[in-house]
Amino acid sequence: MGERARGSWPEVGDDDGVAGVPGFVHSDFAPVVVAVAQRCLERGYGAAGVPAGVRTGIVLVSASGDLASAQHVRASVEAGGRVGPLFFFQSVPNSVAGHIAARWHLRGPVVCLSPTGDPYADGVAEADLLRDDGDADEVLLILIEQAPDGPTEAVAVLLGGGVRP
């Protein structure tokens, strides 16, 4: 499956951090996923967005998921504090993938997985399955990891043969 476009976090000029996303708090997991998806889709399709006839699936790959939110919830519970309801929503990676699908009017399936081997290879294998089964024309593959003591890094790759702009 060919690579049509790519976006990363961070890229040159990202010194000020990532912009927030309504409905997601505390963690930069969702904002970074949204940023790389936007970069990749804009590079693949421009301002017009994905054409209506193209079924674009999303495969989000992360071994740890939203690590910062999980650590915050754990610390709050251990301290006897109350956990805000947004954390139950945002701690599931599918929530940000669904946000991207709705925002970009993507019409393919959403799959989130924790890799058992090489994250990119596992993601491409899942993307191949979605295309081979006829569920998607192309796939937005997003790989993200939050390091406990470093910056969040992510890449989004548009794989497949959607309609070229």
Coordinates of N, CA, C and O in Angstrom, one line a residue:
M1 N 0.9 -1.2 0.0 CA 0.0 0.0 0.0 C 0.9 1.2 0.0 O 1.8 1.4 0.9
G2 N 0.7 2.1 -1.0 CA 1.6 3.3 -1.1 C 1.3 4.4 -0.1 O 0.1 4.6 0.3
E3 N 2.3 5.1 0.2 CA 2.2 6.3 1.1 C 1.9 7.5 0.3 O 2.7 7.9 -0.6
R4 N 0.8 8.2 0.6 CA 0.3 9.4 -0.2 C 0.7 10.6 0.5 O 0.9 11.7 -0.1
A5 N 0.7 10.6 1.8 CA 1.1 11.9 2.6 C 1.5 11.5 4.0 O 1.2 10.4 4.4
R6 N 2.2 12.4 4.6 CA 2.7 12.1 6.0 C 2.7 13.4 6.8 O 3.0 14.5 6.3
G7 N 2.5 13.3 8.1 CA 2.6 14.4 9.0 C 3.2 13.9 10.3 O 2.9 12.8 10.7
S8 N 4.0 14.7 11.0 CA 4.6 14.3 12.2 C 4.4 15.3 13.3 O 4.1 16.5 13.1
W9 N 4.7 14.9 14.5 CA 4.8 15.8 15.7 C 5.9 15.3 16.5 O 6.0 14.1 16.8
P10 N 6.9 16.2 16.8 CA 6.9 17.6 16.4 C 7.5 17.7 15.0 O 8.2 16.8 14.5
E11 N 7.3 18.9 14.4 CA 8.0 19.3 13.2 C 8.6 20.6 13.4 O 8.3 21.3 14.5
V12 N 9.4 21.1 12.5 CA 10.0 22.4 12.7 C 8.9 23.5 12.9 O 7.9 23.5 12.2
G13 N 9.1 24.3 13.9 CA 8.2 25.3 14.2 C 7.2 25.0 15.3 O 6.3 25.8 15.7
D14 N 7.3 23.8 15.8 CA 6.3 23.3 16.9 C 6.8 23.6 18.3 O 6.5 22.9 19.2
D15 N 7.6 24.7 18.4 CA 8.2 25.0 19.7 C 7.2 25.5 20.7 O 7.4 25.4 21.9
D16 N 6.0 26.0 20.3 CA 5.0 26.5 21.3 C 4.1 25.4 21.8 O 3.2 25.7 22.6
G17 N 4.2 24.2 21.4 CA 3.4 23.1 21.8 C 2.2 23.0 20.9 O 1.9 23.7 20.0
V18 N 1.4 22.0 21.2 CA 0.2 21.6 20.4 C -1.0 22.4 20.9 O -1.2 22.6 22.1
A19 N -1.9 22.8 20.0 CA -3.1 23.4 20.3 C -4.1 22.4 21.0 O -4.1 21.3 20.6
G20 N -4.9 22.9 21.9 CA -5.8 22.1 22.6 C -7.0 21.6 21.7 O -7.2 22.2 20.6
V21 N -7.7 20.6 22.1 CA -8.9 20.1 21.4 C -10.0 20.1 22.4 O -9.9 19.5 23.5
P22 N -11.2 20.8 22.0 CA -12.3 20.8 22.9 C -12.7 19.4 23.3 O -12.8 18.5 22.5
G23 N -13.0 19.2 24.6 CA -13.4 17.9 25.1 C -12.3 17.0 25.6 O -12.6 15.9 26.2
F24 N -11.1 17.4 25.4 CA -9.9 16.7 25.8 C -9.1 17.5 26.7 O -8.7 18.7 26.4
V25 N -8.8 17.1 27.9 CA -8.1 17.9 28.9 C -6.8 17.2 29.5 O -6.7 16.0 29.3
H26 N -6.0 17.9 30.1 CA -4.8 17.5 30.8 C -3.7 16.9 30.0 O -2.5 17.2 30.2
S27 N -4.0 16.1 29.0 CA -3.0 15.3 28.2 C -2.8 15.9 26.9 O -3.8 16.4 26.3
D28 N -1.6 15.7 26.3 CA -1.4 16.2 24.9 C -1.6 15.0 23.9 O -1.4 15.2 22.7
F29 N -2.1 13.8 24.4 CA -2.3 12.7 23.5 C -3.3 13.0 22.4 O -2.9 12.9 21.2
A30 N -4.5 13.4 22.7 CA -5.5 13.7 21.7 C -5.1 14.9 20.8 O -5.2 14.8 19.6
P31 N -4.6 16.0 21.4 CA -4.2 17.1 20.5 C -3.1 16.8 19.5 O -3.1 17.2 18.4
V32 N -2.1 15.9 20.0 CA -1.1 15.5 19.0 C -1.6 14.6 17.9 O -1.3 14.8 16.8
V33 N -2.5 13.7 18.3 CA -3.2 12.9 17.3 C -3.9 13.7 16.3 O -3.8 13.5 15.1
V34 N -4.7 14.7 16.8 CA -5.4 15.6 15.9 C -4.5 16.4 15.0 O -4.7 16.5 13.8
A35 N -3.4 16.9 15.5 CA -2.4 17.7 14.8 C -1.8 16.9 13.6 O -1.7 17.4 12.5
V36 N -1.3 15.6 13.9 CA -0.7 14.9 12.9 C -1.7 14.4 11.8 O -1.4 14.4 10.6
A37 N -2.9 14.1 12.2 CA -3.9 13.7 11.3 C -4.2 14.9 10.3 O -4.3 14.7 9.1
Q38 N -4.4 16.1 10.9 CA -4.7 17.3 10.1 C -3.6 17.5 9.1 O -3.8 17.8 8.0
R39 N -2.3 17.5 9.6 CA -1.2 17.7 8.7 C -1.2 16.7 7.5 O -1.0 17.1 6.4
C40 N -1.4 15.5 7.9 CA -1.3 14.4 6.9 C -2.5 14.6 5.9 O -2.3 14.5 4.6
L41 N -3.7 14.8 6.3 CA -4.9 14.9 5.4 C -4.8 16.1 4.6 O -5.1 16.1 3.4
E42 N -4.3 17.2 5.2 CA -4.2 18.5 4.4 C -3.1 18.3 3.3 O -3.2 18.8 2.2
R43 N -2.0 17.6 3.6 CA -1.0 17.3 2.6 C -1.4 16.4 1.5 O -1.0 16.5 0.4
G44 N -2.3 15.5 1.9 CA -2.9 14.6 0.9 C -4.0 15.1 0.1 O -4.1 14.8 -1.1
Y45 N -4.8 16.0 0.7 CA -6.0 16.5 0.0 C -6.1 18.0 -0.1 O -7.1 18.5 -0.8
G46 N -5.3 18.7 0.6 CA -5.5 20.2 0.6 C -6.7 20.6 1.4 O -7.3 19.8 2.1
A47 N -7.1 21.9 1.2 CA -8.2 22.5 1.9 C -9.5 21.9 1.6 O -10.5 21.9 2.4
A48 N -9.7 21.3 0.4 CA -10.9 20.7 0.0 C -11.3 19.5 0.8 O -12.5 19.2 1.0
G49 N -10.4 18.8 1.4 CA -10.7 17.6 2.2 C -10.8 16.4 1.4 O -10.7 16.4 0.2
V50 N -11.2 15.3 2.1 CA -11.3 14.0 1.4 C -12.6 14.0 0.6 O -13.6 14.3 1.1
P51 N -12.5 13.6 -0.7 CA -13.7 13.6 -1.5 C -14.8 12.6 -0.9 O -14.4 11.6 -0.3
A52 N -16.0 13.0 -1.2 CA -17.1 12.2 -0.6 C -17.1 10.7 -1.0 O -17.6 9.9 -0.2
G53 N -16.6 10.4 -2.1 CA -16.7 8.9 -2.5 C -15.6 8.1 -2.0 O -15.5 6.9 -2.2
V54 N -14.6 8.7 -1.2 CA -13.5 7.9 -0.7 C -13.8 7.5 0.7 O -14.1 8.3 1.6
R55 N -13.6 6.2 0.9 CA -13.8 5.6 2.3 C -12.4 5.6 3.0 O -11.6 4.7 2.6
T56 N -12.2 6.5 3.9 CA -10.9 6.6 4.6 C -11.1 6.0 6.0 O -11.8 6.5 6.8
G57 N -10.4 4.9 6.2 CA -10.4 4.3 7.6 C -9.3 5.0 8.4 O -8.4 5.6 7.9
I58 N -9.4 4.7 9.7 CA -8.3 5.2 10.6 C -7.8 4.0 11.4 O -8.6 3.2 12.0
V59 N -6.5 3.8 11.5 CA -5.9 2.9 12.3 C -4.9 3.6 13.2 O -4.0 4.2 12.8
L60 N -5.3 3.7 14.5 CA -4.4 4.3 15.5 C -3.7 3.3 16.3 O -4.3 2.4 16.9
V61 N -2.4 3.4 16.3 CA -1.5 2.4 17.0 C -0.7 3.1 18.1 O -0.1 4.1 17.9
S62 N -0.9 2.5 19.3 CA -0.2 3.0 20.5 C 0.0 1.9 21.5 O -1.0 1.3 21.9
A63 N 1.2 1.7 22.0 CA 1.4 0.7 23.0 C 0.9 1.1 24.3 O 0.4 0.3 25.1
S64 N 1.0 2.4 24.6 CA 0.6 2.8 26.0 C -0.7 3.6 26.0 O -1.3 3.8 27.1
G65 N -1.3 4.0 24.9 CA -2.5 4.8 24.9 C -2.2 6.1 25.5 O -1.1 6.7 25.4
D66 N -3.2 6.7 26.0 CA -3.1 8.1 26.7 C -2.5 7.9 28.0 O -3.1 7.9 29.1
L67 N -1.2 7.8 28.0 CA -0.4 7.5 29.3 C -0.6 8.6 30.3 O -0.8 8.4 31.5
A68 N -0.5 9.9 29.8 CA -0.6 11.0 30.8 C -2.0 11.0 31.5 O -2.1 11.2 32.7
S69 N -3.1 10.7 30.8 CA -4.4 10.7 31.4 C -4.5 9.5 32.4 O -5.0 9.7 33.5
A70 N -4.0 8.4 32.0 CA -4.0 7.2 32.8 C -3.3 7.4 34.1 O -3.7 7.1 35.2
Q71 N -2.1 8.1 34.0 CA -1.3 8.4 35.2 C -2.0 9.4 36.1 O -2.0 9.3 37.3
H72 N -2.7 10.4 35.5 CA -3.5 11.4 36.3 C -4.6 10.7 37.0 O -4.8 11.0 38.2
V73 N -5.4 9.9 36.3 CA -6.5 9.2 36.9 C -6.0 8.3 38.1 O -6.6 8.3 39.2
R74 N -4.9 7.5 37.8 CA -4.4 6.7 38.9 C -4.0 7.5 40.1 O -4.3 7.1 41.3
A75 N -3.3 8.6 39.9 CA -2.9 9.4 41.0 C -4.1 10.0 41.8 O -4.1 10.1 43.0
S76 N -5.1 10.4 41.0 CA -6.3 11.0 41.7 C -7.0 10.0 42.5 O -7.4 10.3 43.6
V77 N -7.1 8.8 42.0 CA -7.8 7.7 42.7 C -7.0 7.3 44.0 O -7.6 7.1 45.1
E78 N -5.7 7.2 43.8 CA -4.9 6.8 45.0 C -4.9 7.9 46.1 O -4.8 7.5 47.2
A79 N -5.1 9.1 45.7 CA -5.2 10.2 46.7 C -6.6 10.4 47.2 O -6.8 11.3 48.0
G80 N -7.5 9.6 46.8 CA -8.9 9.7 47.2 C -9.7 10.8 46.6 O -10.7 11.2 47.0
G81 N -9.1 11.3 45.5 CA -9.8 12.4 44.7 C -10.9 11.9 43.8 O -11.1 10.7 43.6
R82 N -11.6 12.9 43.2 CA -12.6 12.6 42.3 C -12.1 12.7 40.9 O -11.3 13.6 40.6
V83 N -12.5 11.8 40.0 CA -12.0 11.8 38.6 C -13.1 12.4 37.8 O -14.3 12.0 37.8
G84 N -12.7 13.5 37.0 CA -13.7 14.1 36.1 C -14.2 13.2 35.0 O -13.5 12.3 34.6
P85 N -15.5 13.4 34.6 CA -16.1 12.5 33.6 C -15.4 12.6 32.2 O -15.4 11.6 31.5
L86 N -14.7 13.7 31.9 CA -14.0 13.7 30.6 C -12.9 12.6 30.5 O -12.6 12.2 29.4
F87 N -12.3 12.3 31.6 CA -11.3 11.3 31.6 C -11.8 9.9 31.2 O -11.0 9.1 30.6
F88 N -13.0 9.6 31.5 CA -13.5 8.3 31.0 C -13.7 8.3 29.5 O -13.5 7.2 28.9
F89 N -14.0 9.4 28.9 CA -14.2 9.5 27.5 C -12.9 9.6 26.8 O -12.6 8.8 25.9
Q90 N -12.0 10.5 27.2 CA -10.8 10.7 26.5 C -9.7 9.6 26.7 O -8.8 9.5 25.9
S91 N -9.8 8.8 27.7 CA -8.8 7.8 28.0 C -8.9 6.6 27.0 O -8.0 5.8 27.0
V92 N -9.9 6.6 26.2 CA -10.1 5.6 25.2 C -9.6 6.1 23.9 O -10.2 7.1 23.4
P93 N -8.5 5.6 23.3 CA -8.0 6.2 22.0 C -9.1 6.3 20.9 O -9.0 7.2 20.1
N94 N -10.1 5.4 21.0 CA -11.1 5.5 19.9 C -11.8 6.9 19.9 O -12.3 7.3 18.9
S95 N -11.9 7.5 21.1 CA -12.6 8.8 21.2 C -11.9 9.9 20.3 O -12.6 10.6 19.6
V96 N -10.6 9.9 20.3 CA -9.9 10.9 19.4 C -10.0 10.5 17.9 O -10.1 11.3 17.0
A97 N -9.9 9.2 17.7 CA -10.1 8.7 16.3 C -11.5 9.1 15.8 O -11.6 9.5 14.6
G98 N -12.5 8.9 16.6 CA -13.8 9.3 16.2 C -14.0 10.8 16.0 O -14.7 11.2 15.1
H99 N -13.3 11.5 16.8 CA -13.3 13.0 16.7 C -12.7 13.4 15.3 O -13.3 14.2 14.6
I100 N -11.6 12.7 14.9 CA -11.0 13.0 13.6 C -11.9 12.6 12.5 O -12.1 13.3 11.5
A101 N -12.5 11.4 12.6 CA -13.4 10.9 11.5 C -14.6 11.9 11.4 O -15.0 12.2 10.2
A102 N -15.2 12.4 12.5 CA -16.3 13.3 12.4 C -15.8 14.7 11.8 O -16.5 15.2 10.9
R103 N -14.7 15.2 12.2 CA -14.2 16.5 11.8 C -13.9 16.5 10.3 O -14.1 17.5 9.6
W104 N -13.3 15.4 9.8 CA -12.9 15.3 8.4 C -13.9 14.6 7.5 O -13.7 14.3 6.4
H105 N -15.1 14.2 8.1 CA -16.1 13.4 7.3 C -15.5 12.2 6.7 O -15.8 11.9 5.5
L106 N -14.7 11.4 7.5 CA -14.2 10.2 7.0 C -15.2 9.1 7.0 O -16.0 9.0 8.0
R107 N -15.3 8.2 6.1 CA -16.4 7.3 5.9 C -15.9 5.8 6.0 O -16.5 4.9 5.5
G108 N -14.8 5.6 6.7 CA -14.3 4.2 6.8 C -14.3 3.8 8.3 O -14.6 4.6 9.2
P109 N -13.8 2.6 8.5 CA -13.8 2.1 9.9 C -12.7 2.7 10.7 O -11.7 3.3 10.2
V110 N -12.9 2.6 12.0 CA -11.9 3.1 13.0 C -11.4 1.9 13.8 O -12.2 1.2 14.4
V111 N -10.1 1.7 13.8 CA -9.5 0.6 14.6 C -8.3 1.2 15.4 O -7.5 1.9 14.9
C112 N -8.3 0.8 16.7 CA -7.2 1.2 17.6 C -6.5 -0.1 18.0 O -7.2 -1.0 18.4
L113 N -5.2 -0.1 18.0 CA -4.5 -1.3 18.4 C -3.3 -1.0 19.2 O -2.6 0.0 19.0
S114 N -2.9 -2.0 20.0 CA -1.7 -1.9 20.8 C -0.8 -2.9 20.1 O -1.1 -4.1 20.0
P115 N 0.4 -2.5 19.5 CA 1.2 -3.4 18.7 C 1.8 -4.5 19.5 O 2.1 -4.4 20.7
T116 N 1.9 -5.7 18.9 CA 2.6 -6.8 19.5 C 4.0 -6.9 19.0 O 4.8 -7.7 19.5
G117 N 4.3 -6.2 17.9 CA 5.6 -6.2 17.3 C 6.0 -4.8 16.9 O 5.8 -3.9 17.7
D118 N 6.5 -4.7 15.7 CA 6.8 -3.3 15.2 C 5.6 -2.5 15.0 O 4.7 -3.0 14.2
P119 N 5.4 -1.4 15.6 CA 4.2 -0.6 15.5 C 3.8 -0.3 14.1 O 2.6 -0.4 13.7
Y120 N 4.7 0.2 13.3 CA 4.4 0.6 11.9 C 4.0 -0.7 11.1 O 3.0 -0.6 10.4
A121 N 4.7 -1.8 11.2 CA 4.3 -3.0 10.5 C 3.0 -3.5 10.9 O 2.2 -3.9 10.1
D122 N 2.7 -3.5 12.2 CA 1.4 -3.9 12.7 C 0.3 -3.0 12.2 O -0.8 -3.5 11.8
G123 N 0.5 -1.7 12.1 CA -0.5 -0.8 11.6 C -0.7 -1.0 10.1 O -1.9 -0.9 9.7
V124 N 0.4 -1.1 9.4 CA 0.2 -1.4 7.9 C -0.5 -2.7 7.7 O -1.4 -2.8 6.8
A125 N -0.2 -3.7 8.4 CA -0.9 -5.0 8.3 C -2.4 -4.8 8.5 O -3.3 -5.4 7.7
E126 N -2.8 -4.1 9.5 CA -4.2 -3.8 9.8 C -4.9 -3.0 8.6 O -6.0 -3.2 8.2
A127 N -4.1 -2.0 8.2 CA -4.6 -1.2 7.0 C -4.8 -2.0 5.8 O -5.8 -1.9 5.1
D128 N -3.9 -2.9 5.6 CA -4.0 -3.9 4.4 C -5.3 -4.7 4.5 O -6.0 -4.9 3.6
L129 N -5.5 -5.2 5.8 CA -6.8 -6.0 6.0 C -8.0 -5.2 5.7 O -9.0 -5.7 5.0
L130 N -8.1 -3.9 6.1 CA -9.2 -3.1 5.9 C -9.4 -2.9 4.4 O -10.6 -2.9 3.9
R131 N -8.4 -2.7 3.7 CA -8.5 -2.5 2.2 C -8.8 -3.8 1.5 O -9.6 -3.8 0.6
D132 N -8.1 -4.9 1.9 CA -8.4 -6.2 1.2 C -9.8 -6.7 1.5 O -10.3 -7.3 0.6
D133 N -10.3 -6.4 2.6 CA -11.7 -6.8 2.9 C -12.7 -5.9 2.3 O -13.9 -6.1 2.4
G134 N -12.3 -4.8 1.7 CA -13.2 -3.9 1.0 C -13.9 -2.9 1.9 O -14.8 -2.2 1.6
D135 N -13.4 -2.7 3.2 CA -13.9 -1.8 4.1 C -13.4 -0.4 4.0 O -14.1 0.6 4.5
A136 N -12.3 -0.2 3.3 CA -11.7 1.1 3.1 C -11.0 1.2 1.8 O -10.4 0.2 1.4
D137 N -11.0 2.4 1.2 CA -10.2 2.7 0.0 C -8.8 3.1 0.4 O -7.8 2.8 -0.4
E138 N -8.7 3.7 1.5 CA -7.4 4.2 2.0 C -7.5 4.2 3.5 O -8.5 4.1 4.1
V139 N -6.3 4.3 4.2 CA -6.3 4.3 5.6 C -5.3 5.4 6.1 O -4.2 5.6 5.6
L140 N -5.8 6.1 7.1 CA -5.0 7.1 7.8 C -4.4 6.3 9.0 O -5.1 6.0 10.0
L141 N -3.1 6.0 8.9 CA -2.4 5.3 10.0 C -1.7 6.3 10.9 O -0.9 7.1 10.4
I142 N -2.0 6.2 12.2 CA -1.5 7.1 13.2 C -0.7 6.3 14.2 O -1.3 5.4 14.8
L143 N 0.5 6.7 14.4 CA 1.3 6.0 15.5 C 1.7 7.1 16.5 O 2.2 8.1 16.1
I144 N 1.4 6.8 17.8 CA 1.7 7.8 18.8 C 2.2 7.1 20.1 O 1.7 6.0 20.4
E145 N 3.2 7.7 20.7 CA 3.6 7.2 22.1 C 3.9 8.4 22.9 O 4.5 9.4 22.5
Q146 N 3.5 8.3 24.2 CA 3.9 9.3 25.2 C 5.0 8.7 26.1 O 4.8 7.7 26.7
A147 N 6.1 9.4 26.1 CA 7.2 8.9 26.9 C 6.9 9.5 28.3 O 6.5 10.7 28.5
P148 N 7.2 8.7 29.4 CA 6.9 9.2 30.7 C 7.8 10.4 31.1 O 7.4 11.2 31.9
D149 N 9.0 10.6 30.4 CA 9.9 11.6 30.8 C 10.3 12.4 29.6 O 11.4 13.1 29.6
G150 N 9.5 12.4 28.5 CA 9.9 13.2 27.3 C 8.7 13.6 26.5 O 7.6 13.4 27.0
P151 N 8.9 14.2 25.4 CA 7.8 14.8 24.6 C 7.0 13.6 23.9 O 7.6 12.6 23.6
T152 N 5.8 13.9 23.7 CA 4.9 13.0 22.9 C 5.4 13.1 21.4 O 5.6 14.2 20.9
E153 N 5.5 12.0 20.8 CA 5.9 11.9 19.4 C 4.8 11.1 18.6 O 4.3 10.1 19.1
A154 N 4.5 11.6 17.4 CA 3.5 10.9 16.6 C 3.8 11.1 15.1 O 4.5 12.1 14.7
V155 N 3.3 10.2 14.3 CA 3.3 10.3 12.9 C 2.0 9.8 12.3 O 1.4 8.9 12.9
A156 N 1.5 10.5 11.3 CA 0.3 10.0 10.6 C 0.7 9.8 9.1 O 1.4 10.6 8.5
V157 N 0.3 8.7 8.5 CA 0.6 8.4 7.2 C -0.7 8.0 6.4 O -1.5 7.2 7.0
L158 N -0.9 8.6 5.3 CA -2.1 8.3 4.5 C -1.7 7.2 3.5 O -0.8 7.4 2.6
L159 N -2.3 6.0 3.7 CA -1.9 4.8 2.9 C -3.0 4.5 1.9 O -4.2 4.4 2.3
G160 N -2.7 4.2 0.7 CA -3.7 3.7 -0.2 C -3.9 4.6 -1.4 O -3.2 5.5 -1.7
G161 N -5.0 4.3 -2.1 CA -5.3 4.9 -3.4 C -6.6 5.7 -3.5 O -7.4 5.4 -4.3
G162 N -6.8 6.6 -2.5 CA -8.0 7.4 -2.7 C -8.0 8.2 -3.9 O -7.0 8.2 -4.7
V163 N -9.0 8.9 -4.2 CA -9.1 9.8 -5.4 C -8.1 10.9 -5.2 O -8.1 11.6 -4.2
R164 N -7.2 11.1 -6.2 CA -6.2 12.2 -6.1 C -6.9 13.5 -6.4 O -7.8 13.6 -7.3
P165 N -6.6 14.6 -5.7 CA -7.2 15.9 -5.9 C -6.8 16.5 -7.2 O -5.8 16.1 -7.8

